[in-house]
CSV table of N, CA and C in Angstrom, one decimal:
chain,number,residue,atom,x,y,z
A,1,MET,N,-18.7,32.8,44.5
A,1,MET,CA,-17.8,32.9,43.3
A,1,MET,C,-18.6,33.5,42.1
A,2,ASP,N,-17.9,34.1,41.3
A,2,ASP,CA,-18.4,34.8,40.2
A,2,ASP,C,-18.7,33.8,39.0
A,3,LEU,N,-19.6,34.1,38.2
A,3,LEU,CA,-19.9,33.3,37.0
A,3,LEU,C,-18.8,33.3,36.0
A,4,ILE,N,-18.1,34.4,35.9
A,4,ILE,CA,-17.0,34.6,34.9
A,4,ILE,C,-15.8,33.6,35.3
A,5,THR,N,-15.6,33.4,36.5
A,5,THR,CA,-14.5,32.5,36.9
A,5,THR,C,-14.9,31.1,36.7
A,6,LEU,N,-16.2,30.8,36.8
A,6,LEU,CA,-16.6,29.4,36.6
A,6,LEU,C,-16.8,29.0,35.1
A,7,LEU,N,-16.9,30.0,34.2
A,7,LEU,CA,-17.1,29.8,32.8
A,7,LEU,C,-16.1,28.9,32.1
A,8,PRO,N,-14.7,29.1,32.4
A,8,PRO,CA,-13.8,28.2,31.7
A,8,PRO,C,-13.9,26.7,32.2
A,9,PHE,N,-14.3,26.5,33.4
A,9,PHE,CA,-14.5,25.2,33.9
A,9,PHE,C,-15.7,24.5,33.3
A,10,ILE,N,-16.8,25.3,33.1
A,10,ILE,CA,-18.0,24.8,32.5
A,10,ILE,C,-17.7,24.5,31.0
A,11,VAL,N,-17.0,25.3,30.3
A,11,VAL,CA,-16.6,25.0,28.9
A,11,VAL,C,-15.8,23.8,28.8
A,12,LEU,N,-14.8,23.6,29.7
A,12,LEU,CA,-14.0,22.4,29.7
A,12,LEU,C,-14.8,21.2,29.9
A,13,ILE,N,-15.6,21.2,30.9
A,13,ILE,CA,-16.5,20.0,31.2
A,13,ILE,C,-17.4,19.7,30.0
A,14,GLY,N,-17.9,20.7,29.4
A,14,GLY,CA,-18.8,20.5,28.2
A,14,GLY,C,-18.0,19.9,27.0
A,15,ALA,N,-16.8,20.4,26.8
A,15,ALA,CA,-16.0,19.8,25.7
A,15,ALA,C,-15.6,18.4,26.0
A,16,MET,N,-15.3,18.0,27.2
A,16,MET,CA,-15.0,16.7,27.6
A,16,MET,C,-16.2,15.8,27.4
A,17,PHE,N,-17.4,16.3,27.7
A,17,PHE,CA,-18.6,15.5,27.6
A,17,PHE,C,-18.9,15.2,26.1
A,18,LEU,N,-18.7,16.2,25.2
A,18,LEU,CA,-18.9,16.0,23.8
A,18,LEU,C,-17.9,15.0,23.2
A,19,MET,N,-16.6,15.1,23.6
A,19,MET,CA,-15.6,14.2,23.1
A,19,MET,C,-15.9,12.7,23.5
A,20,THR,N,-16.3,12.5,24.7
A,20,THR,CA,-16.6,11.2,25.2
A,20,THR,C,-17.8,10.6,24.5
A,21,ARG,N,-18.8,11.5,24.3
A,21,ARG,CA,-20.0,11.1,23.6
A,21,ARG,C,-19.8,10.6,22.2
A,22,SER,N,-18.9,11.3,21.4
A,22,SER,CA,-18.6,10.9,20.1
A,22,SER,C,-17.8,9.6,20.0
A,23,ALA,N,-16.9,9.5,21.0
A,23,ALA,CA,-16.1,8.3,21.1
A,23,ALA,C,-17.0,7.1,21.4
A,24,LYS,N,-18.0,7.3,22.3
A,24,LYS,CA,-18.9,6.2,22.6
A,24,LYS,C,-19.8,5.8,21.4
A,25,LYS,N,-20.2,6.8,20.6
A,25,LYS,CA,-20.9,6.5,19.4
A,25,LYS,C,-20.1,5.7,18.4
A,26,LYS,N,-18.8,6.0,18.3
A,26,LYS,CA,-18.0,5.3,17.3
A,26,LYS,C,-17.8,3.8,17.8
A,27,GLN,N,-17.6,3.7,19.1
A,27,GLN,CA,-17.4,2.3,19.7
A,27,GLN,C,-18.7,1.5,19.5
A,28,ALA,N,-19.8,2.1,19.7
A,28,ALA,CA,-21.1,1.4,19.5
A,28,ALA,C,-21.3,1.0,18.1
A,29,ALA,N,-20.9,1.9,17.2
A,29,ALA,CA,-21.1,1.5,15.7
A,29,ALA,C,-20.1,0.4,15.3
A,30,ALA,N,-18.9,0.4,15.9
A,30,ALA,CA,-18.0,-0.7,15.6
A,30,ALA,C,-18.4,-2.0,16.2
A,31,ALA,N,-19.0,-2.0,17.4
A,31,ALA,CA,-19.5,-3.2,18.0
A,31,ALA,C,-20.7,-3.7,17.2
A,32,GLN,N,-21.6,-2.8,16.7
A,32,GLN,CA,-22.7,-3.2,15.9
A,32,GLN,C,-22.3,-3.9,14.6
A,33,MET,N,-21.2,-3.3,14.0
A,33,MET,CA,-20.7,-3.8,12.7
A,33,MET,C,-20.1,-5.2,13.0
A,34,ARG,N,-19.4,-5.4,14.1
A,34,ARG,CA,-18.8,-6.7,14.4
A,34,ARG,C,-19.9,-7.8,14.7
A,35,ASN,N,-21.0,-7.3,15.3
A,35,ASN,CA,-22.1,-8.2,15.6
A,35,ASN,C,-22.9,-8.6,14.4
A,36,ASP,N,-22.9,-7.8,13.4
A,36,ASP,CA,-23.7,-8.0,12.1
A,36,ASP,C,-22.9,-8.9,11.1
A,37,MET,N,-21.7,-9.3,11.5
A,37,MET,CA,-20.9,-10.2,10.6
A,37,MET,C,-21.6,-11.5,10.4
A,38,GLN,N,-21.6,-12.0,9.2
A,38,GLN,CA,-22.2,-13.3,8.9
A,38,GLN,C,-21.2,-14.1,8.1
A,39,PRO,N,-21.2,-15.4,8.2
A,39,PRO,CA,-20.3,-16.3,7.4
A,39,PRO,C,-20.5,-15.9,5.9
A,40,GLY,N,-19.3,-15.8,5.2
A,40,GLY,CA,-19.3,-15.5,3.8
A,40,GLY,C,-18.9,-14.0,3.5
A,41,THR,N,-19.0,-13.2,4.5
A,41,THR,CA,-18.6,-11.8,4.2
A,41,THR,C,-17.1,-11.5,4.3
A,42,GLY,N,-16.7,-10.6,3.6
A,42,GLY,CA,-15.3,-10.2,3.6
A,42,GLY,C,-15.0,-9.2,4.6
A,43,VAL,N,-13.8,-9.3,5.3
A,43,VAL,CA,-13.5,-8.4,6.4
A,43,VAL,C,-12.0,-8.0,6.2
A,44,ARG,N,-11.7,-6.9,6.9
A,44,ARG,CA,-10.3,-6.4,7.0
A,44,ARG,C,-10.0,-6.4,8.5
A,45,THR,N,-8.9,-7.0,8.9
A,45,THR,CA,-8.5,-7.0,10.3
A,45,THR,C,-7.8,-5.6,10.6
A,46,ILE,N,-7.6,-5.4,11.9
A,46,ILE,CA,-6.9,-4.1,12.3
A,46,ILE,C,-5.5,-4.1,11.8
A,47,GLY,N,-5.0,-5.3,11.5
A,47,GLY,CA,-3.6,-5.4,11.0
A,47,GLY,C,-3.5,-5.3,9.5
A,48,GLY,N,-4.7,-5.2,8.8
A,48,GLY,CA,-4.7,-4.9,7.4
A,48,GLY,C,-4.8,-6.2,6.5
A,49,MET,N,-5.1,-7.3,7.2
A,49,MET,CA,-5.3,-8.6,6.4
A,49,MET,C,-6.7,-8.7,6.0
A,50,TYR,N,-6.9,-9.1,4.7
A,50,TYR,CA,-8.2,-9.4,4.2
A,50,TYR,C,-8.5,-10.9,4.3
A,51,ALA,N,-9.8,-11.2,4.7
A,51,ALA,CA,-10.2,-12.6,4.9
A,51,ALA,C,-11.7,-12.7,4.7
A,52,THR,N,-12.1,-14.0,4.6
A,52,THR,CA,-13.5,-14.3,4.6
A,52,THR,C,-14.0,-14.9,5.9
A,53,VAL,N,-15.1,-14.5,6.4
A,53,VAL,CA,-15.6,-15.0,7.6
A,53,VAL,C,-16.2,-16.4,7.4
A,54,LYS,N,-15.8,-17.4,8.2
A,54,LYS,CA,-16.3,-18.7,8.0
A,54,LYS,C,-17.3,-19.0,9.2
A,55,GLU,N,-17.0,-18.7,10.4
A,55,GLU,CA,-17.8,-18.9,11.6
A,55,GLU,C,-17.8,-17.7,12.5
A,56,VAL,N,-18.9,-17.4,13.1
A,56,VAL,CA,-18.9,-16.3,14.1
A,56,VAL,C,-19.3,-16.9,15.5
A,57,HIS,N,-18.5,-16.7,16.5
A,57,HIS,CA,-18.8,-17.1,17.9
A,57,HIS,C,-19.0,-15.9,18.7
A,58,ASP,N,-19.1,-16.1,20.0
A,58,ASP,CA,-19.4,-15.0,20.9
A,58,ASP,C,-18.3,-13.9,20.9
A,59,ASP,N,-17.1,-14.4,21.2
A,59,ASP,CA,-15.9,-13.4,21.2
A,59,ASP,C,-14.9,-13.6,20.1
A,60,THR,N,-15.1,-14.7,19.3
A,60,THR,CA,-14.1,-15.0,18.3
A,60,THR,C,-14.7,-15.2,16.9
A,61,VAL,N,-13.9,-15.1,15.9
A,61,VAL,CA,-14.3,-15.3,14.5
A,61,VAL,C,-13.3,-16.2,13.8
A,62,LEU,N,-13.8,-17.2,13.1
A,62,LEU,CA,-13.0,-18.1,12.3
A,62,LEU,C,-12.9,-17.5,10.9
A,63,LEU,N,-11.7,-17.1,10.5
A,63,LEU,CA,-11.5,-16.5,9.2
A,63,LEU,C,-10.7,-17.4,8.2
A,64,GLU,N,-11.1,-17.3,7.0
A,64,GLU,CA,-10.3,-18.0,5.9
A,64,GLU,C,-9.4,-17.0,5.3
A,65,VAL,N,-8.1,-17.1,5.6
A,65,VAL,CA,-7.2,-16.1,5.1
A,65,VAL,C,-6.6,-16.4,3.7
A,66,ALA,N,-6.7,-17.7,3.3
A,66,ALA,CA,-6.3,-18.2,2.0
A,66,ALA,C,-7.1,-19.4,1.8
A,67,PRO,N,-7.2,-19.9,0.6
A,67,PRO,CA,-8.0,-21.1,0.3
A,67,PRO,C,-7.5,-22.3,1.2
A,68,GLY,N,-8.3,-22.8,2.1
A,68,GLY,CA,-7.9,-23.9,2.9
A,68,GLY,C,-7.2,-23.5,4.2
A,69,VAL,N,-6.9,-22.2,4.4
A,69,VAL,CA,-6.1,-21.8,5.6
A,69,VAL,C,-7.1,-21.0,6.5
A,70,HIS,N,-7.3,-21.5,7.7
A,70,HIS,CA,-8.2,-20.9,8.6
A,70,HIS,C,-7.5,-20.4,9.8
A,71,ALA,N,-8.0,-19.3,10.4
A,71,ALA,CA,-7.4,-18.7,11.6
A,71,ALA,C,-8.5,-18.2,12.5
A,72,VAL,N,-8.3,-18.3,13.8
A,72,VAL,CA,-9.2,-17.8,14.8
A,72,VAL,C,-8.8,-16.4,15.2
A,73,TYR,N,-9.7,-15.4,15.2
A,73,TYR,CA,-9.3,-14.1,15.6
A,73,TYR,C,-10.4,-13.6,16.6
A,74,ALA,N,-10.0,-12.7,17.4
A,74,ALA,CA,-10.9,-12.0,18.3
A,74,ALA,C,-11.8,-11.1,17.5
A,75,LYS,N,-13.1,-10.9,18.0
A,75,LYS,CA,-14.0,-10.0,17.2
A,75,LYS,C,-13.4,-8.6,17.2
A,76,ASN,N,-12.7,-8.2,18.3
A,76,ASN,CA,-12.2,-6.9,18.4
A,76,ASN,C,-11.1,-6.6,17.3
A,77,ALA,N,-10.6,-7.7,16.7
A,77,ALA,CA,-9.5,-7.5,15.8
A,77,ALA,C,-10.0,-7.3,14.4
A,78,ILE,N,-11.4,-7.3,14.2
A,78,ILE,CA,-12.0,-7.0,12.9
A,78,ILE,C,-12.1,-5.4,12.8
A,79,GLY,N,-11.4,-4.9,11.8
A,79,GLY,CA,-11.4,-3.4,11.6
A,79,GLY,C,-12.6,-2.9,10.7
A,80,ALA,N,-13.0,-3.7,9.7
A,80,ALA,CA,-14.1,-3.3,8.9
A,80,ALA,C,-14.7,-4.5,8.2
A,81,VAL,N,-16.0,-4.5,8.1
A,81,VAL,CA,-16.7,-5.5,7.3
A,81,VAL,C,-17.0,-4.9,5.9
A,82,LEU,N,-16.5,-5.5,4.9
A,82,LEU,CA,-16.6,-5.0,3.5
A,82,LEU,C,-17.7,-5.6,2.8
A,83,ASP,N,-18.3,-4.8,1.9
A,83,ASP,CA,-19.3,-5.3,1.0
A,83,ASP,C,-18.6,-6.2,-0.1
A,84,ASP,N,-19.4,-7.0,-0.8
A,84,ASP,CA,-18.9,-8.0,-1.7
A,84,ASP,C,-18.1,-7.3,-2.8
A,85,ALA,N,-18.6,-6.2,-3.4
A,85,ALA,CA,-17.9,-5.6,-4.5
A,85,ALA,C,-16.5,-5.1,-4.1
A,86,GLU,N,-16.5,-4.4,-3.0
A,86,GLU,CA,-15.2,-3.9,-2.5
A,86,GLU,C,-14.2,-5.0,-2.2
A,87,TYR,N,-14.7,-6.0,-1.5
A,87,TYR,CA,-13.8,-7.2,-1.2
A,87,TYR,C,-13.2,-7.8,-2.4
A,88,ASN,N,-14.1,-8.1,-3.4
A,88,ASN,CA,-13.6,-8.7,-4.7
A,88,ASN,C,-12.7,-7.8,-5.4
A,89,ARG,N,-12.9,-6.5,-5.4
A,89,ARG,CA,-12.0,-5.5,-6.0
A,89,ARG,C,-10.6,-5.5,-5.4
A,90,ILE,N,-10.6,-5.6,-4.1
A,90,ILE,CA,-9.3,-5.5,-3.4
A,90,ILE,C,-8.6,-6.9,-3.4
A,91,VAL,N,-9.2,-8.0,-3.1
A,91,VAL,CA,-8.6,-9.3,-3.0
A,91,VAL,C,-8.4,-9.9,-4.3
A,92,HIS,N,-9.4,-9.9,-5.2
A,92,HIS,CA,-9.3,-10.7,-6.4
A,92,HIS,C,-8.9,-9.8,-7.6
A,93,GLY,N,-8.9,-8.5,-7.4
A,93,GLY,CA,-8.6,-7.6,-8.5
A,93,GLY,C,-9.7,-7.4,-9.5
A,94,ASP,N,-11.0,-7.8,-9.1
A,94,ASP,CA,-12.1,-7.6,-10.0
A,94,ASP,C,-12.5,-6.1,-10.0
A,95,ASP,N,-12.6,-5.5,-11.2
A,95,ASP,CA,-13.0,-4.1,-11.3
A,95,ASP,C,-14.1,-4.0,-12.3
A,96,GLN,N,-15.3,-3.8,-11.8
A,96,GLN,CA,-16.5,-3.7,-12.7
A,96,GLN,C,-16.4,-2.4,-13.6
A,97,GLU,N,-15.8,-1.3,-13.1
A,97,GLU,CA,-15.7,-0.1,-13.9
A,97,GLU,C,-14.8,-0.4,-15.1
A,98,LEU,N,-13.8,-1.1,-15.0
A,98,LEU,CA,-12.9,-1.4,-16.1
A,98,LEU,C,-13.6,-2.3,-17.1
A,99,ASP,N,-14.4,-3.3,-16.7
A,99,ASP,CA,-15.1,-4.1,-17.6
A,99,ASP,C,-16.2,-3.3,-18.3
A,100,ALA,N,-16.8,-2.4,-17.7
A,100,ALA,CA,-17.9,-1.6,-18.3
A,100,ALA,C,-17.3,-0.7,-19.4
A,101,ASP,N,-16.2,-0.1,-19.2
A,101,ASP,CA,-15.6,0.8,-20.2
A,101,ASP,C,-14.9,0.1,-21.3
A,102,GLY,N,-14.3,-1.1,-21.0
A,102,GLY,CA,-13.5,-1.8,-22.0
A,102,GLY,C,-12.1,-1.2,-22.2
A,103,THR,N,-11.7,-0.2,-21.3
A,103,THR,CA,-10.4,0.4,-21.4
A,103,THR,C,-9.4,-0.5,-20.7
A,104,VAL,N,-8.3,-0.8,-21.4
A,104,VAL,CA,-7.3,-1.6,-20.8
A,104,VAL,C,-6.0,-0.8,-20.8
A,105,VAL,N,-5.4,-0.7,-19.6
A,105,VAL,CA,-4.1,0.0,-19.5
A,105,VAL,C,-3.0,-1.0,-19.7
A,106,PRO,N,-2.1,-0.7,-20.6
A,106,PRO,CA,-1.0,-1.7,-20.8
A,106,PRO,C,0.0,-1.8,-19.7
A,107,ASP,N,0.7,-2.9,-19.6
A,107,ASP,CA,1.6,-3.1,-18.5
A,107,ASP,C,3.0,-2.4,-18.8
A,108,ASP,N,3.2,-2.1,-20.1
A,108,ASP,CA,4.4,-1.4,-20.4
A,108,ASP,C,4.1,-0.1,-21.2
A,109,ALA,N,5.2,0.6,-21.6
A,109,ALA,CA,5.0,1.8,-22.4
A,109,ALA,C,5.0,1.6,-23.9
A,110,SER,N,4.8,0.4,-24.4
A,110,SER,CA,4.9,0.2,-25.8
A,110,SER,C,3.8,0.9,-26.6
A,111,SER,N,2.7,1.1,-25.9
A,111,SER,CA,1.6,1.8,-26.7
A,111,SER,C,1.9,3.3,-26.8
A,112,LEU,N,2.8,3.9,-26.0
A,112,LEU,CA,3.0,5.3,-26.0
A,112,LEU,C,4.0,5.7,-27.1
A,113,THR,N,4.7,4.8,-27.7
A,113,THR,CA,5.7,5.1,-28.7
A,113,THR,C,5.1,5.3,-30.1
A,114,GLY,N,4.0,4.8,-30.3
A,114,GLY,CA,3.3,4.9,-31.6
A,114,GLY,C,3.8,3.9,-32.6
A,115,ASP,N,4.8,3.1,-32.3
A,115,ASP,CA,5.3,2.1,-33.3
A,115,ASP,C,4.4,0.9,-33.2
A,116,THR,N,3.9,0.6,-34.3
A,116,THR,CA,3.0,-0.6,-34.4
A,116,THR,C,3.8,-1.8,-35.0
A,117,ASP,N,5.0,-1.6,-35.4
A,117,ASP,CA,5.8,-2.6,-36.0
A,117,ASP,C,6.2,-3.6,-35.0
A,118,ALA,N,6.2,-4.9,-35.3
A,118,ALA,CA,6.6,-5.9,-34.4
A,118,ALA,C,8.1,-5.9,-34.1
A,119,GLU,N,8.8,-5.4,-35.1
A,119,GLU,CA,10.3,-5.3,-34.9
A,119,GLU,C,10.7,-4.0,-34.3
A,120,VAL,N,11.4,-4.1,-33.2
A,120,VAL,CA,11.9,-2.9,-32.5
A,120,VAL,C,13.4,-2.8,-32.6
A,121,ALA,N,13.9,-1.6,-32.9
A,121,ALA,CA,15.3,-1.5,-33.0
A,121,ALA,C,16.0,-1.8,-31.7
A,122,LYS,N,17.1,-2.5,-31.8
A,122,LYS,CA,17.8,-2.9,-30.6
A,122,LYS,C,19.1,-2.1,-30.5
A,123,ILE,N,19.4,-1.7,-29.3
A,123,ILE,CA,20.6,-0.8,-29.1
A,123,ILE,C,21.7,-1.7,-28.6
A,124,ASP,N,22.9,-1.6,-29.3
A,124,ASP,CA,24.1,-2.3,-28.9
A,124,ASP,C,24.8,-1.5,-27.9
A,125,LEU,N,24.9,-2.0,-26.6
A,125,LEU,CA,25.6,-1.3,-25.6
A,125,LEU,C,27.1,-1.6,-25.5
A,126,GLY,N,27.6,-2.5,-26.3
A,126,GLY,CA,29.0,-2.8,-26.3
A,126,GLY,C,29.8,-1.7,-26.9
A,127,LYS,N,31.1,-1.8,-26.6
A,127,LYS,CA,32.0,-0.8,-27.1
A,127,LYS,C,32.2,-0.9,-28.6
A,128,ASP,N,32.5,0.2,-29.3
A,128,ASP,CA,32.7,0.2,-30.7
A,128,ASP,C,34.2,-0.2,-30.9
A,129,ASP,N,34.5,-1.0,-31.9
A,129,ASP,CA,35.9,-1.3,-32.2
A,129,ASP,C,36.8,-0.1,-32.4
A,130,ALA,N,36.3,0.9,-33.2
A,130,ALA,CA,37.1,2.1,-33.5
A,130,ALA,C,37.4,2.9,-32.2
A,131,ALA,N,36.4,3.0,-31.3
A,131,ALA,CA,36.6,3.7,-30.1
A,131,ALA,C,37.6,2.9,-29.2
A,132,ASP,N,37.5,1.6,-29.2
A,132,ASP,CA,38.4,0.8,-28.4
A,132,ASP,C,39.9,1.0,-28.9
A,133,ASP,N,40.1,1.0,-30.2
A,133,ASP,CA,41.4,1.2,-30.8
A,133,ASP,C,42.0,2.6,-30.4
A,134,ALA,N,41.1,3.6,-30.4
A,134,ALA,CA,41.5,5.0,-30.1
A,134,ALA,C,41.9,5.1,-28.6
A,135,GLU,N,41.2,4.4,-27.7
A,135,GLU,CA,41.6,4.4,-26.3
A,135,GLU,C,42.9,3.8,-26.1
A,136,THR,N,43.2,2.7,-26.7
A,136,THR,CA,44.5,2.0,-26.5
A,136,THR,C,45.7,2.9,-27.1
A,137,GLU,N,45.4,3.6,-28.2
A,137,GLU,CA,46.5,4.5,-28.7
A,137,GLU,C,46.7,5.6,-27.8
A,138,ASP,N,45.7,6.2,-27.2
A,138,ASP,CA,45.9,7.3,-26.2
A,138,ASP,C,46.7,6.8,-25.0
A,139,ALA,N,46.4,5.6,-24.5
A,139,ALA,CA,47.1,5.1,-23.4
A,139,ALA,C,48.5,4.8,-23.6
A,140,THR,N,48.9,4.3,-24.8
A,140,THR,CA,50.3,4.1,-25.1
A,140,THR,C,51.0,5.4,-25.3
A,141,ALA,N,50.3,6.4,-25.8
A,141,ALA,CA,51.0,7.8,-26.0
A,141,ALA,C,51.3,8.4,-24.6
A,142,LYS,N,50.4,8.2,-23.7
A,142,LYS,CA,50.6,8.7,-22.3
A,142,LYS,C,51.7,8.0,-21.6
A,143,ASP,N,51.8,6.7,-21.8
A,143,ASP,CA,52.9,5.9,-21.2
A,143,ASP,C,54.2,6.4,-21.8
A,144,ALA,N,54.3,6.7,-23.1
A,144,ALA,CA,55.5,7.1,-23.7
A,144,ALA,C,56.0,8.4,-23.1
A,145,LYS,N,55.0,9.3,-22.9
A,145,LYS,CA,55.4,10.6,-22.4
A,145,LYS,C,55.6,10.6,-20.8
A,146,GLY,N,55.1,9.5,-20.2
A,146,GLY,CA,55.2,9.4,-18.8
A,146,GLY,C,54.1,10.1,-18.1
A,147,GLU,N,53.0,10.4,-18.8
A,147,GLU,CA,51.8,11.0,-18.2
A,147,GLU,C,50.9,10.0,-17.5
A,148,GLY,N,50.9,8.8,-18.0
A,148,GLY,CA,50.0,7.8,-17.4
A,148,GLY,C,50.4,7.4,-16.0
A,149,LYS,N,49.5,7.2,-15.1
A,149,LYS,CA,49.8,6.8,-13.8
A,149,LYS,C,49.5,5.3,-13.7
A,150,THR,N,50.3,4.7,-12.8
A,150,THR,CA,50.0,3.3,-12.5
A,150,THR,C,49.6,3.2,-11.1
A,151,ASP,N,49.1,2.0,-10.7
A,151,ASP,CA,48.6,1.9,-9.3
A,151,ASP,C,49.8,2.2,-8.3
A,152,GLY,N,49.5,2.9,-7.4
A,152,GLY,CA,50.5,3.2,-6.3
A,152,GLY,C,51.2,4.6,-6.6
A,153,ASP,N,51.1,5.2,-7.8
A,153,ASP,CA,51.7,6.5,-8.0
A,153,ASP,C,51.0,7.6,-7.2
A,154,ALA,N,51.7,8.5,-6.7
A,154,ALA,CA,51.1,9.6,-6.0
A,154,ALA,C,50.8,10.7,-7.0
A,155,ASP,N,49.8,11.6,-6.7
A,155,ASP,CA,49.4,12.7,-7.5
A,155,ASP,C,50.5,13.8,-7.5
A,156,SER,N,51.1,14.0,-6.4
A,156,SER,CA,52.1,15.1,-6.4
A,156,SER,C,53.5,14.6,-6.9
A,157,LYS,N,54.3,15.5,-7.5
A,157,LYS,CA,55.6,15.2,-8.0
A,157,LYS,C,56.7,15.9,-7.3
């Protein structure tokens, strides 16, 4: 056989070797991360639930998913071990950057209007009496001319 005909097979085998090698490295890193878990660390499961590790066993982990609520999970179900700062930021909403700057984002848009007065103008969404009288006069005029439709009348004459 010629070397040129074997070249595609050699390239294919080399690509498969490189892909399996990188996958094995990822699996080894994930297994090492799961083995390095210690009680008290924050974790995220593969389902997206955040919890605190209470006990670590050979194949299982006891997680505290809420204060006083414990659940047993397989070690393979742990997707990531989080550092304390990231876990507190996600679960408890602690944000050191916000505390350092002192910048507070308001919950509403009241700071965008520029009005500092405590009294805000209120809008009356009810109908105006003059507009209501005009509507009733228009309706009676249409009825007198026969232009007004009642329920069940057809559009065609």
